[in-house]
Amino acid sequence: MREDAMRIGELAARTGASIRSLRYYEEQGLLASTRSASGQRHYTADQVERVEFIQRMYAAGLSSRTVAEVLPCVESPSEETSDAAMARMEQERDRLSAHIDELIRTRDALDRLMAVNREHRASLRGA
């Protein structure tokens, strides 16, 4: 094992990510490791930042597919990759905004149903 390499448990401890999440990131092609002869995953210290970036992307509501589309901006920063990442994040923001609008409409419809129910219950008590 290289001197700067760490096992999955140490990477999890340093990033706050679960071991299960780290394995998932690897399955999705978002994170890479080398394997020892016994099959243990080994990561380099620079992957701490990568995991933290991935976690920020997930916390922002992005899917693993979208994270994979944004990663080139981090891996090979350029105007082109930055523009592509920004465009993809704008698409996701628009999608989230539309979903929020729909949730608000749904909540408002539920509020109306609850108001009708309250009125009905009040009329039954008054009768």
Short mmCIF file of C-alpha atoms in Angstrom, two decimals:
data_model
loop_
_atom_site.label_atom_id
_atom_site.label_comp_id
_atom_site.label_asym_id
_atom_site.label_seq_id
_atom_site.Cartn_x
_atom_site.Cartn_y
_atom_site.Cartn_z
CA MET A 1 0.00 0.00 0.00
CA ARG A 2 1.34 3.45 -0.95
CA GLU A 3 2.28 5.73 1.90
CA ASP A 4 -0.47 8.26 1.05
CA ALA A 5 -3.12 5.59 0.38
CA MET A 6 -5.99 4.92 2.74
CA ARG A 7 -8.56 2.21 3.07
CA ILE A 8 -12.26 2.75 2.62
CA GLY A 9 -12.89 3.08 6.37
CA GLU A 10 -10.40 5.92 6.68
CA LEU A 11 -11.85 7.71 3.65
CA ALA A 12 -15.30 7.34 5.20
CA ALA A 13 -14.06 8.76 8.51
CA ARG A 14 -12.31 11.70 6.84
CA THR A 15 -15.30 12.65 4.68
CA GLY A 16 -18.26 11.67 6.81
CA ALA A 17 -19.54 9.48 3.97
CA SER A 18 -20.66 5.97 4.78
CA ILE A 19 -18.72 3.03 3.43
CA ARG A 20 -21.87 2.05 1.56
CA SER A 21 -21.96 5.50 -0.10
CA LEU A 22 -18.32 5.25 -1.14
CA ARG A 23 -18.98 1.86 -2.74
CA TYR A 24 -22.00 3.34 -4.51
CA TYR A 25 -19.93 6.27 -5.81
CA GLU A 26 -17.48 3.76 -7.21
CA GLU A 27 -20.25 1.69 -8.83
CA GLN A 28 -21.54 4.87 -10.48
CA GLY A 29 -18.08 5.74 -11.83
CA LEU A 30 -17.77 8.83 -9.65
CA LEU A 31 -14.86 7.56 -7.56
CA ALA A 32 -12.00 5.19 -8.32
CA SER A 33 -9.81 3.06 -6.14
CA THR A 34 -6.96 0.69 -6.60
CA ARG A 35 -7.22 -2.82 -5.20
CA SER A 36 -4.71 -4.65 -3.09
CA ALA A 37 -3.84 -8.28 -3.81
CA SER A 38 -6.47 -9.23 -1.24
CA GLY A 39 -9.08 -7.04 -2.97
CA GLN A 40 -9.18 -4.19 -0.45
CA ARG A 41 -9.93 -0.76 -1.87
CA HIS A 42 -7.25 1.89 -1.51
CA TYR A 43 -7.77 5.60 -2.07
CA THR A 44 -5.41 8.54 -2.31
CA ALA A 45 -5.59 11.64 -0.14
CA ASP A 46 -6.83 13.79 -3.05
CA GLN A 47 -9.98 11.69 -3.19
CA VAL A 48 -11.12 13.24 0.09
CA GLU A 49 -11.87 16.46 -1.83
CA ARG A 50 -13.58 14.52 -4.59
CA VAL A 51 -15.89 12.75 -2.13
CA GLU A 52 -16.69 16.08 -0.46
CA PHE A 53 -17.55 17.54 -3.88
CA ILE A 54 -19.77 14.55 -4.69
CA GLN A 55 -21.52 14.96 -1.33
CA ARG A 56 -22.18 18.67 -2.05
CA MET A 57 -23.67 17.74 -5.41
CA TYR A 58 -25.96 15.13 -3.82
CA ALA A 59 -26.93 17.59 -1.08
CA ALA A 60 -27.99 19.99 -3.86
CA GLY A 61 -30.38 17.33 -5.14
CA LEU A 62 -28.39 16.18 -8.14
CA SER A 63 -28.54 12.59 -9.35
CA SER A 64 -25.45 10.43 -9.81
CA ARG A 65 -25.91 10.82 -13.58
CA THR A 66 -25.85 14.61 -13.27
CA VAL A 67 -22.87 14.49 -10.91
CA ALA A 68 -21.03 12.42 -13.52
CA GLU A 69 -21.86 15.06 -16.14
CA VAL A 70 -20.54 17.86 -13.91
CA LEU A 71 -17.32 16.11 -12.80
CA PRO A 72 -15.32 16.97 -15.96
CA CYS A 73 -15.42 20.59 -14.78
CA VAL A 74 -13.49 19.49 -11.68
CA GLU A 75 -11.26 16.94 -13.39
CA SER A 76 -10.29 19.08 -16.40
CA PRO A 77 -11.23 22.69 -15.66
CA SER A 78 -11.71 24.75 -18.80
CA GLU A 79 -14.15 27.30 -20.12
CA GLU A 80 -15.90 24.53 -22.08
CA THR A 81 -16.28 22.14 -19.12
CA SER A 82 -17.29 25.01 -16.85
CA ASP A 83 -19.95 26.18 -19.30
CA ALA A 84 -21.25 22.63 -19.70
CA ALA A 85 -21.42 22.14 -15.92
CA MET A 86 -23.22 25.44 -15.47
CA ALA A 87 -25.74 24.60 -18.19
CA ARG A 88 -26.41 21.19 -16.62
CA MET A 89 -26.85 22.71 -13.15
CA GLU A 90 -29.23 25.32 -14.59
CA GLN A 91 -31.30 22.51 -16.12
CA GLU A 92 -31.45 20.77 -12.76
CA ARG A 93 -32.42 24.00 -11.02
CA ASP A 94 -35.25 24.51 -13.50
CA ARG A 95 -36.40 20.93 -12.93
CA LEU A 96 -36.36 21.42 -9.16
CA SER A 97 -38.21 24.73 -9.45
CA ALA A 98 -40.95 23.08 -11.53
CA HIS A 99 -41.21 20.30 -8.96
CA ILE A 100 -41.46 22.84 -6.13
CA ASP A 101 -44.22 24.67 -8.01
CA GLU A 102 -46.12 21.39 -8.40
CA LEU A 103 -45.67 20.60 -4.70
CA ILE A 104 -47.04 24.05 -3.79
CA ARG A 105 -50.08 23.47 -6.02
CA THR A 106 -50.61 20.08 -4.39
CA ARG A 107 -50.28 21.55 -0.89
CA ASP A 108 -52.74 24.31 -1.76
CA ALA A 109 -55.25 21.74 -3.04
CA LEU A 110 -54.88 19.81 0.22
CA ASP A 111 -55.37 23.03 2.21
CA ARG A 112 -58.64 23.62 0.31
CA LEU A 113 -59.83 20.09 1.07
CA MET A 114 -58.98 20.53 4.73
CA ALA A 115 -60.91 23.83 4.84
CA VAL A 116 -63.99 22.16 3.34
CA ASN A 117 -63.68 19.37 5.89
CA ARG A 118 -63.41 21.86 8.77
CA GLU A 119 -66.50 23.72 7.53
CA HIS A 120 -68.41 20.47 7.22
CA ARG A 121 -67.43 19.37 10.73
CA ALA A 122 -68.36 22.77 12.15
CA SER A 123 -71.78 22.61 10.46
CA LEU A 124 -72.38 19.17 11.97
CA ARG A 125 -71.59 20.44 15.47
CA GLY A 126 -73.88 23.43 15.01
CA ALA A 127 -76.81 21.36 13.77
#
